[in-house]
Amino acid sequence: MKILVTQLTRLGDIFQTWPVLRAIQRNHPDAEIYFLIRSRFAAAAEGLEGVHVRVIDFKDILTPLIQVEPAVEGSMNRLRTVLDELVALKFDRVINLTFSPFTAYLCSWLDQKGVGAVQGYSRHLDGTLKFGEDFSKYFYAQGGRDRWSRIHLTRLFAGVAGVDLDAQDWRPPTYIQPGHRSGIALQIAGSEAHKSVGDIVWISIIRELRKFYQGSIVLLGSETEKSVAERIENSLPEGSVVNRVGQTSIKEVFQIIAQSELAIAPDSMGLHVATLTQTPIINLSAKSVNFHETGPLSEVSIILTFAEDSDLSSARVSEAVRAILSGNPAEFKFGWKRRSKFLEGPECYERATSERPDTLETMKDFQWSICEGLYFEGRLEKEAPENFVQALVELFEMNEVVLDCLTRMSEGAAPQKFSAILDRSDEVLQAISQIVPAVGPLVRKVYSDKCSIAPSDLHGIIENTRKAHEVFRDEVNALWSIYNKEEVLEAP
Amino acid sequence: MSQELEKYLQQALGKLEVLRRKIGETQGYNEEAQLVRMLEELLKEQKPHEDTRHTAHASR
């Protein structure tokens, strides 16, 4: 059997896919596994055993188009060549772990050419989005930036691939030899500017560490972060750090982090390398990052969140370092910590007792609990945010209007009469969830349920849409009865 | 991203959109239309970052 796994995003997602590839190998020991990644990130697959790496060069495909006189035909030919090469490999299965519009088209193309069934995003024959299984539909509805999902991407990828993960799936590349760990590795920048920590903070953290830590402190980063690293180095007493920023290959970063007794990193390659090498880590996580989805999975992981640099006191970071180096990370009372068991429950982290969540985090706690209730039969928060029950009433009333329209259409009324109302209804549901974000998971779920309706005749589409709205009504009703502590809502 | 590159991207996107509409009106959703959609999506992924590092999660 030949399996194609596509991961066409960036370094972080590629590293988070490694355990899934290993799980696929374990589940299909005789399969030939191909891993499709972007050519500029090919180095991120070095040392990954047992897979054929295929690369796709976006720049090459787009070059004819990005000219003074765009040559569409040239780019189309290049793209077609890439697709033809993939089709010629005659895969039996395609596992798309990239939640992007482009890969949905790409995998749909492969599907239409008779290449095996697609798991993950694809497209129906009319070009509308198609979910190959429930996990990608879940991510579409509840995952991604600014949302509330608390399922780690690696585990979500495993769900899309239909495999169970095992602790042994997190292991370093083949070129890493186990050995004695010493020193602390600091990745000084995040994968994007808004995820990074300022040089002043790093200087303060290193000064604090140097009060008790005599081992080496190695700075890591890319070529573009050299000037920041120099500022850090020049602001500290000579010999305080070993500055390797802009001087390391991915292999060398793996070697340095795998040999360190601790890594400190924002959302970055270093974080994922620490996870694969099971290096204890302190993740400095910007509020804009959903660390539940992309955070560290090292057995010893502490996550310190920050909205502004000033939130990260060097004393607090130092306290976390001391807790980890002394072998008692459980003693650290702030931030979030990795749960003790590797694969326990959908939520990977637990908040330390002294961490007081802010308003936004409290809202996300609630939204996540609604997700758990809707998808995983999980617990619900005891108290709902203000206006939640009122928003449920408004959702219910709008939904009744939609159901009425759909019932009349299924009884033969002309669809044109109702199309404007139905179009507006989605906007109204969306507007309610913007005013009262606590109902966001509910609205996103019905939206994804409707998105996943396959093309068919008008009657089929009406019936399936009606079913989606009936499920929505039941869900709204159930939550209303829990939080309002009364019976069911009546149709207006 | 340089203004010049952004201009080129915008121009290419405009050209693809016109072509997609034309194909849609005359041939429907066929292979050519799919190739055009793929190129459009690839271009959109380039827009936030010149270095093509735009995460795909933000857009669907």
Coordinates of C-alpha atoms in Angstrom, one line a residue, chain A:
Chain A
M1 CA 0.0 0.0 0.0
K2 CA 1.2 3.5 -0.8
I3 CA 0.1 6.4 1.5
L4 CA 0.7 10.1 0.8
V5 CA 0.8 12.4 3.8
T6 CA 0.6 16.1 2.9
Q7 CA 2.0 18.8 5.2
L8 CA 2.4 22.0 3.2
T9 CA 2.6 24.5 6.0
R10 CA 5.7 25.5 8.0
L11 CA 8.4 24.0 10.2
G12 CA 6.3 23.8 13.3
D13 CA 3.5 21.8 11.6
I14 CA 6.1 19.5 9.9
F15 CA 7.7 18.6 13.3
Q16 CA 4.3 18.2 14.9
T17 CA 3.5 15.6 12.1
W18 CA 6.5 13.4 12.9
P19 CA 4.8 11.4 15.6
V20 CA 1.8 10.8 13.3
L21 CA 4.0 9.5 10.5
R22 CA 5.5 7.1 13.0
A23 CA 2.1 6.0 14.2
I24 CA 1.1 5.4 10.5
Q25 CA 4.2 3.3 10.1
R26 CA 3.4 1.2 13.2
N27 CA -0.2 0.7 12.0
H28 CA 0.8 -0.1 8.4
P29 CA 4.3 -1.7 8.7
D30 CA 4.2 -2.8 5.0
A31 CA 3.1 0.5 3.6
E32 CA 5.2 2.9 1.5
I33 CA 4.7 6.3 3.1
Y34 CA 5.4 9.5 1.1
F35 CA 5.6 12.8 2.9
L36 CA 4.8 15.9 0.8
I37 CA 6.3 19.1 2.1
R38 CA 7.4 22.5 0.7
S39 CA 10.9 22.5 -0.8
R40 CA 12.0 25.4 1.5
F41 CA 11.4 23.3 4.6
A42 CA 12.9 20.0 3.2
A43 CA 15.5 20.1 5.9
A44 CA 12.8 19.6 8.5
A45 CA 12.3 16.0 7.3
E46 CA 16.0 15.0 7.7
G47 CA 16.4 12.2 10.1
L48 CA 12.9 11.1 9.8
E49 CA 13.2 7.4 9.2
G50 CA 11.2 5.2 6.8
V51 CA 9.4 7.8 4.7
H52 CA 9.9 9.0 1.1
V53 CA 10.1 12.8 1.2
R54 CA 8.6 14.6 -1.8
V55 CA 8.9 18.4 -2.1
I56 CA 6.7 20.9 -3.9
D57 CA 8.3 24.2 -4.9
F58 CA 5.6 27.0 -4.6
K59 CA 8.1 29.6 -5.8
D60 CA 8.8 27.8 -9.0
I61 CA 5.1 27.3 -9.7
L62 CA 4.3 30.9 -9.1
T63 CA 7.3 32.6 -10.8
P64 CA 5.6 32.9 -14.3
L65 CA 2.6 34.6 -12.6
I66 CA 4.5 37.1 -10.5
Q67 CA 5.9 39.1 -13.3
V68 CA 5.1 42.5 -14.9
E69 CA 3.1 40.5 -17.4
P70 CA 1.6 37.6 -15.5
A71 CA 1.9 34.4 -17.5
V72 CA -1.0 32.3 -16.3
E73 CA -0.3 29.4 -18.7
G74 CA 3.3 29.0 -17.5
S75 CA 2.2 28.6 -13.8
M76 CA -0.6 26.3 -14.8
N77 CA 1.8 24.1 -16.7
R78 CA 4.2 23.9 -13.8
L79 CA 1.4 23.1 -11.4
R80 CA 0.0 20.4 -13.7
T81 CA 3.4 18.8 -13.9
V82 CA 3.6 18.6 -10.1
L83 CA 0.1 17.1 -10.0
D84 CA 0.8 14.6 -12.8
E85 CA 3.9 13.4 -10.9
L86 CA 1.8 12.8 -7.8
V87 CA -0.9 11.0 -9.7
A88 CA 1.7 8.8 -11.4
L89 CA 2.8 7.5 -8.0
K90 CA -0.7 5.8 -7.7
F91 CA -1.3 6.2 -4.0
D92 CA -3.9 4.1 -2.2
R93 CA -4.6 6.7 0.5
V94 CA -4.1 10.4 0.8
I95 CA -3.9 11.9 4.3
N96 CA -4.1 15.7 4.1
L97 CA -2.8 17.2 7.4
T98 CA -2.8 20.7 6.0
F99 CA -6.0 22.6 6.7
S100 CA -5.7 24.9 3.8
P101 CA -7.8 25.8 0.7
F102 CA -5.0 25.0 -1.6
T103 CA -4.4 21.4 -0.3
A104 CA -8.2 20.8 -0.4
Y105 CA -8.1 21.5 -4.1
L106 CA -4.9 19.5 -4.6
C107 CA -6.3 16.4 -2.7
S108 CA -9.6 16.7 -4.6
W109 CA -7.6 16.6 -7.9
L110 CA -5.8 13.4 -6.7
D111 CA -9.2 11.9 -5.7
Q112 CA -10.7 12.7 -9.1
K113 CA -7.7 11.1 -10.8
G114 CA -8.4 7.8 -9.0
V115 CA -5.7 8.2 -6.4
G116 CA -6.9 6.7 -3.1
A117 CA -9.5 8.1 -0.7
V118 CA -8.7 11.3 1.0
Q119 CA -8.6 11.8 4.7
G120 CA -8.6 15.5 5.7
Y121 CA -9.7 18.5 3.6
S122 CA -10.7 17.8 0.0
R123 CA -13.4 19.1 -2.3
H124 CA -16.6 17.8 -3.7
L125 CA -17.1 17.7 -7.5
D126 CA -18.6 21.2 -7.5
G127 CA -15.5 22.6 -5.6
T128 CA -17.1 23.0 -2.2
L129 CA -15.1 21.9 0.8
K130 CA -15.3 18.2 1.8
F131 CA -14.2 16.8 5.1
G132 CA -12.7 13.3 4.8
E133 CA -13.5 12.4 8.4
D134 CA -14.8 14.1 11.6
F135 CA -11.5 15.5 12.9
S136 CA -10.8 17.9 10.1
K137 CA -14.5 19.0 10.4
Y138 CA -13.9 19.6 14.1
F139 CA -10.8 21.7 13.4
Y140 CA -12.7 23.7 10.7
A141 CA -15.3 24.5 13.3
Q142 CA -13.4 25.0 16.5
G143 CA -9.7 25.1 15.8
G144 CA -7.1 27.6 14.7
R145 CA -6.0 31.0 15.9
D146 CA -8.3 33.0 18.1
R147 CA -10.5 29.9 18.7
W148 CA -10.9 27.8 21.8
S149 CA -10.1 24.3 20.9
R150 CA -7.8 22.5 23.3
I151 CA -6.8 19.5 21.2
H152 CA -3.2 19.5 20.4
L153 CA -2.5 19.6 16.6
T154 CA -0.4 16.4 16.7
R155 CA -3.3 14.5 18.3
L156 CA -5.7 16.1 15.8
F157 CA -3.5 15.0 12.9
A158 CA -3.5 11.5 14.3
G159 CA -7.3 11.6 14.4
V160 CA -7.4 12.7 10.7
A161 CA -4.9 9.9 9.9
G162 CA -7.0 7.4 11.9
V163 CA -4.1 6.2 14.1
D164 CA -3.5 6.1 17.8
L165 CA -0.3 7.7 19.1
D166 CA 2.1 6.1 21.4
A167 CA 4.7 7.8 23.7
Q168 CA 7.5 6.2 21.5
D169 CA 6.2 8.2 18.5
W170 CA 7.9 11.3 20.0
R171 CA 11.5 10.6 19.4
P172 CA 14.4 12.6 17.9
P173 CA 15.8 12.2 14.4
T174 CA 18.0 9.2 13.6
Y175 CA 21.2 11.3 13.7
I176 CA 20.7 12.2 17.4
Q177 CA 22.5 9.9 19.9
P178 CA 21.3 9.9 23.5
G179 CA 23.8 11.3 25.9
H180 CA 24.5 13.4 28.9
R181 CA 22.4 16.7 29.0
S182 CA 23.9 20.0 30.1
G183 CA 23.3 23.7 29.5
I184 CA 20.2 25.7 28.7
A185 CA 19.2 26.5 25.1
L186 CA 17.3 29.7 24.5
Q187 CA 15.4 30.2 21.2
I188 CA 15.2 34.0 21.2
A189 CA 12.4 34.6 18.7
G190 CA 9.1 33.1 17.8
S191 CA 8.1 31.9 14.3
E192 CA 6.3 35.3 13.8
A193 CA 7.0 38.7 15.4
H194 CA 3.9 38.7 17.6
K195 CA 5.0 35.5 19.3
S196 CA 8.4 36.8 20.2
V197 CA 9.9 38.1 23.4
G198 CA 11.9 41.4 23.4
D199 CA 15.6 41.5 24.0
I200 CA 15.2 43.4 27.3
V201 CA 13.3 40.5 28.7
W202 CA 15.9 38.0 27.6
I203 CA 18.7 40.1 29.1
S204 CA 16.8 40.2 32.4
I205 CA 16.1 36.5 32.3
I206 CA 19.7 35.6 31.6
R207 CA 20.9 37.9 34.4
E208 CA 18.6 36.2 36.8
L209 CA 19.7 32.7 35.7
R210 CA 23.3 33.6 36.0
K211 CA 22.7 34.2 39.8
F212 CA 22.5 30.5 40.3
Y213 CA 23.3 28.7 37.0
Q214 CA 26.9 28.0 36.0
G215 CA 26.3 25.8 32.9
S216 CA 26.3 27.1 29.4
I217 CA 23.4 29.2 28.0
V218 CA 23.2 28.9 24.3
L219 CA 21.3 31.5 22.2
L220 CA 19.6 30.0 19.1
G221 CA 17.8 31.8 16.3
S222 CA 17.8 32.5 12.6
E223 CA 19.9 34.8 10.5
T224 CA 17.3 37.6 10.7
E225 CA 17.6 37.6 14.5
K226 CA 21.4 38.2 14.6
S227 CA 21.2 41.8 15.6
V228 CA 18.8 41.0 18.5
A229 CA 21.2 38.3 19.7
E230 CA 24.2 40.7 19.5
R231 CA 22.3 43.3 21.6
I232 CA 21.6 40.6 24.2
E233 CA 25.2 39.4 24.2
N234 CA 26.6 42.9 24.4
S235 CA 24.4 43.8 27.3
L236 CA 25.7 41.0 29.5
P237 CA 29.0 40.3 31.1
E238 CA 31.4 38.6 28.8
G239 CA 31.0 34.8 28.6
S240 CA 27.4 34.9 29.9
V241 CA 26.1 33.3 26.7
V242 CA 27.2 31.3 23.7
N243 CA 25.7 33.1 20.8
R244 CA 24.9 30.6 17.9
V245 CA 22.1 32.7 16.4
G246 CA 22.2 32.6 12.6
Q247 CA 25.0 30.0 12.6
T248 CA 23.1 26.7 13.0
S249 CA 21.4 24.3 10.6
I250 CA 18.3 22.4 11.7
K251 CA 20.5 19.4 12.4
E252 CA 22.6 21.5 14.8
V253 CA 19.6 22.9 16.5
F254 CA 18.4 19.4 17.2
Q255 CA 21.8 18.4 18.5
I256 CA 22.1 21.4 20.8
I257 CA 18.6 21.1 22.2
A258 CA 18.8 17.3 22.5
Q259 CA 21.9 17.8 24.7
S260 CA 20.5 20.6 26.8
E261 CA 19.0 20.0 30.2
L262 CA 16.4 22.7 29.5
A263 CA 15.1 24.8 26.6
I264 CA 13.3 28.1 26.9
A265 CA 11.4 29.2 23.8
P266 CA 8.4 31.0 22.5
D267 CA 6.2 29.4 19.8
S268 CA 9.0 28.4 17.5
M269 CA 11.0 25.6 16.0
G270 CA 13.0 25.2 19.2
L271 CA 9.8 24.3 21.1
H272 CA 8.9 21.5 18.7
V273 CA 12.5 20.3 18.6
A274 CA 12.4 20.1 22.4
T275 CA 9.2 18.1 22.2
L276 CA 10.7 15.6 19.8
T277 CA 13.9 15.3 21.8
Q278 CA 11.9 15.2 25.1
T279 CA 13.9 18.1 26.4
P280 CA 12.3 19.8 29.4
I281 CA 11.0 23.1 28.3
I282 CA 9.7 26.5 29.5
N283 CA 7.4 27.8 26.7
L284 CA 7.0 31.6 26.8
S285 CA 3.6 31.7 25.0
A286 CA 2.2 35.0 23.6
K287 CA -1.5 35.4 24.3
S288 CA -2.1 35.4 20.5
V289 CA -0.9 31.7 20.4
N290 CA -3.2 28.9 21.3
F291 CA -0.6 26.8 23.2
H292 CA -3.2 24.0 23.7
E293 CA -2.9 23.3 20.0
T294 CA 0.7 24.0 19.3
G295 CA 2.5 24.0 22.7
P296 CA 5.2 21.6 23.9
L297 CA 4.6 18.0 24.7
S298 CA 7.8 17.2 26.5
E299 CA 7.1 15.2 29.6
V300 CA 8.3 18.2 31.6
S301 CA 6.7 21.3 30.2
I302 CA 5.8 24.6 31.8
I303 CA 4.0 27.3 29.8
L304 CA 4.1 30.9 30.9
T305 CA 1.7 33.1 29.0
F306 CA 2.1 36.8 28.3
A307 CA 0.2 39.6 26.6
E308 CA 3.0 42.2 27.0
D309 CA 6.7 41.6 27.6
S310 CA 6.2 43.2 31.1
D311 CA 4.1 40.1 32.1
L312 CA 7.2 37.9 32.0
S313 CA 9.1 38.7 35.1
S314 CA 12.5 37.2 35.1
A315 CA 12.0 36.0 38.7
R316 CA 9.0 34.0 37.6
V317 CA 11.0 32.4 34.7
S318 CA 13.9 31.8 37.1
E319 CA 11.6 30.1 39.5
A320 CA 10.3 27.8 36.8
V321 CA 13.9 27.0 35.8
R322 CA 14.8 26.1 39.4
A323 CA 11.7 23.9 39.7
I324 CA 12.7 21.9 36.5
L325 CA 16.4 21.7 37.2
S326 CA 15.7 20.5 40.8
G327 CA 13.5 17.7 39.4
N328 CA 10.4 19.1 41.0
P329 CA 8.4 20.9 38.3
A330 CA 5.2 20.2 40.2
E331 CA 6.4 22.7 42.8
F332 CA 6.1 25.6 40.4
K333 CA 2.9 27.3 41.2
F334 CA 2.3 29.6 38.1
G335 CA 1.6 29.1 34.4
W336 CA 0.3 25.9 32.8
K337 CA 1.9 22.5 33.1
R338 CA 1.9 19.5 30.9
R339 CA -0.3 16.7 32.3
S340 CA 1.5 13.8 33.7
K341 CA 0.3 11.1 31.4
F342 CA 1.3 11.4 27.8
L343 CA -2.0 10.9 26.1
E344 CA -4.5 11.7 28.7
G345 CA -7.8 13.4 27.6
P346 CA -8.2 16.0 24.9
E347 CA -6.9 18.8 27.1
C348 CA -3.1 18.4 27.4
Y349 CA -2.3 21.0 30.0
E350 CA -3.6 21.9 33.4
R351 CA -3.4 25.4 35.0
A352 CA -1.3 25.6 38.1
T353 CA -3.2 26.5 41.2
S354 CA -2.0 30.1 41.6
E355 CA -2.6 31.1 38.0
R356 CA -5.5 33.5 37.9
P357 CA -7.1 33.5 34.4
D358 CA -8.0 36.8 32.9
T359 CA -11.3 37.6 31.3
L360 CA -10.3 36.3 27.9
E361 CA -9.0 33.1 29.3
T362 CA -12.1 32.6 31.4
M363 CA -14.2 33.0 28.2
K364 CA -12.0 30.4 26.4
D365 CA -12.4 28.0 29.4
F366 CA -16.1 28.3 28.9
Q367 CA -16.1 28.0 25.1
W368 CA -13.8 24.9 25.4
S369 CA -16.2 23.4 27.9
I370 CA -19.1 23.9 25.4
C371 CA -16.9 22.1 22.8
E372 CA -16.2 19.3 25.2
G373 CA -20.0 19.0 25.8
L374 CA -20.8 19.1 22.1
Y375 CA -18.1 16.7 20.9
F376 CA -16.7 14.6 23.7
E377 CA -19.5 14.3 26.3
G378 CA -17.2 16.3 28.6
R379 CA -17.9 18.5 31.5
L380 CA -19.6 21.9 31.4
E381 CA -18.6 24.9 33.4
K382 CA -20.9 25.5 36.3
E383 CA -21.4 29.2 35.6
A384 CA -22.2 30.7 32.2
P385 CA -21.0 34.1 31.1
E386 CA -23.4 37.0 31.2
N387 CA -26.0 37.0 28.4
F388 CA -25.3 33.4 27.5
V389 CA -28.8 32.2 28.2
Q390 CA -30.3 35.2 26.4
A391 CA -28.1 34.5 23.4
L392 CA -29.4 30.9 23.4
V393 CA -32.9 32.2 23.3
E394 CA -32.1 34.4 20.3
L395 CA -30.3 31.5 18.5
F396 CA -33.3 29.3 19.2
E397 CA -35.7 31.8 17.8
M398 CA -33.7 32.4 14.6
N399 CA -33.3 28.7 14.2
E400 CA -37.0 28.2 14.4
V401 CA -37.5 30.6 11.5
V402 CA -34.9 28.7 9.5
L403 CA -36.6 25.4 10.2
D404 CA -40.0 26.8 9.3
C405 CA -38.6 28.0 5.9
L406 CA -36.9 24.6 5.3
T407 CA -40.1 22.7 6.2
R408 CA -42.2 24.8 3.8
M409 CA -39.6 24.3 1.0
S410 CA -39.6 20.5 1.5
E411 CA -43.4 20.7 1.3
G412 CA -43.1 22.2 -2.2
A413 CA -43.0 26.0 -1.6
A414 CA -40.8 27.9 -4.1
P415 CA -37.2 28.1 -2.7
Q416 CA -36.8 31.6 -4.1
K417 CA -39.3 32.9 -1.5
F418 CA -37.0 31.8 1.3
S419 CA -33.5 32.1 0.0
A420 CA -33.0 35.7 1.2
I421 CA -34.2 34.7 4.8
L422 CA -31.9 31.7 4.8
D423 CA -28.9 33.8 3.7
R424 CA -29.6 36.4 6.3
S425 CA -30.1 33.7 9.0
D426 CA -26.4 32.7 8.8
E427 CA -25.4 36.3 9.2
V428 CA -27.7 36.7 12.2
L429 CA -26.3 33.6 13.9
Q430 CA -22.8 34.9 13.3
A431 CA -23.7 38.3 14.7
I432 CA -25.1 36.8 17.9
S433 CA -21.9 34.8 18.4
Q434 CA -19.9 38.0 17.9
I435 CA -21.9 39.8 20.5
V436 CA -21.9 36.9 22.9
P437 CA -18.7 34.9 22.1
A438 CA -19.7 32.1 24.6
V439 CA -22.1 30.7 22.0
G440 CA -19.4 30.7 19.3
P441 CA -18.7 26.9 19.4
L442 CA -22.4 26.2 18.9
V443 CA -22.7 28.5 15.9
R444 CA -19.4 27.2 14.4
K445 CA -20.7 23.7 14.7
V446 CA -23.9 24.2 12.8
Y447 CA -22.0 26.1 10.2
S448 CA -19.5 23.2 9.7
D449 CA -22.4 20.7 9.7
K450 CA -23.9 22.6 6.8
C451 CA -20.6 23.0 5.0
S452 CA -20.2 19.3 5.0
I453 CA -23.4 18.6 3.2
A454 CA -22.5 16.9 -0.1
P455 CA -23.9 18.3 -3.4
S456 CA -27.2 16.6 -4.4
D457 CA -30.6 17.6 -5.8
L458 CA -32.5 20.5 -4.2
H459 CA -34.6 18.1 -2.1
G460 CA -31.6 16.4 -0.7
I461 CA -29.9 19.6 0.2
I462 CA -33.0 21.0 1.9
E463 CA -33.4 17.8 3.9
N464 CA -29.8 17.7 5.1
T465 CA -29.8 21.4 5.9
R466 CA -33.0 20.8 8.0
K467 CA -31.3 17.9 9.8
A468 CA -28.3 20.1 10.7
H469 CA -30.7 22.8 12.1
E470 CA -32.7 20.2 14.0
V471 CA -29.4 19.0 15.7
F472 CA -28.6 22.7 16.4
R473 CA -32.0 23.2 18.0
D474 CA -31.5 20.1 20.2
E475 CA -28.1 21.4 21.3
V476 CA -29.3 24.9 22.0
N477 CA -32.2 23.4 23.9
A478 CA -30.0 21.2 26.0
L479 CA -27.7 24.0 27.0
W480 CA -30.6 26.3 27.7
S481 CA -32.2 23.7 30.0
I482 CA -28.9 23.2 31.9
Y483 CA -28.1 26.9 32.4
N484 CA -31.6 28.2 32.8
K485 CA -32.5 25.2 35.0
E486 CA -35.9 25.0 33.4
E487 CA -37.6 22.8 30.8
V488 CA -37.4 23.2 27.0
L489 CA -37.8 26.3 24.9
E490 CA -41.1 26.8 23.1
A491 CA -41.2 27.8 19.5
P492 CA -42.3 31.5 19.2

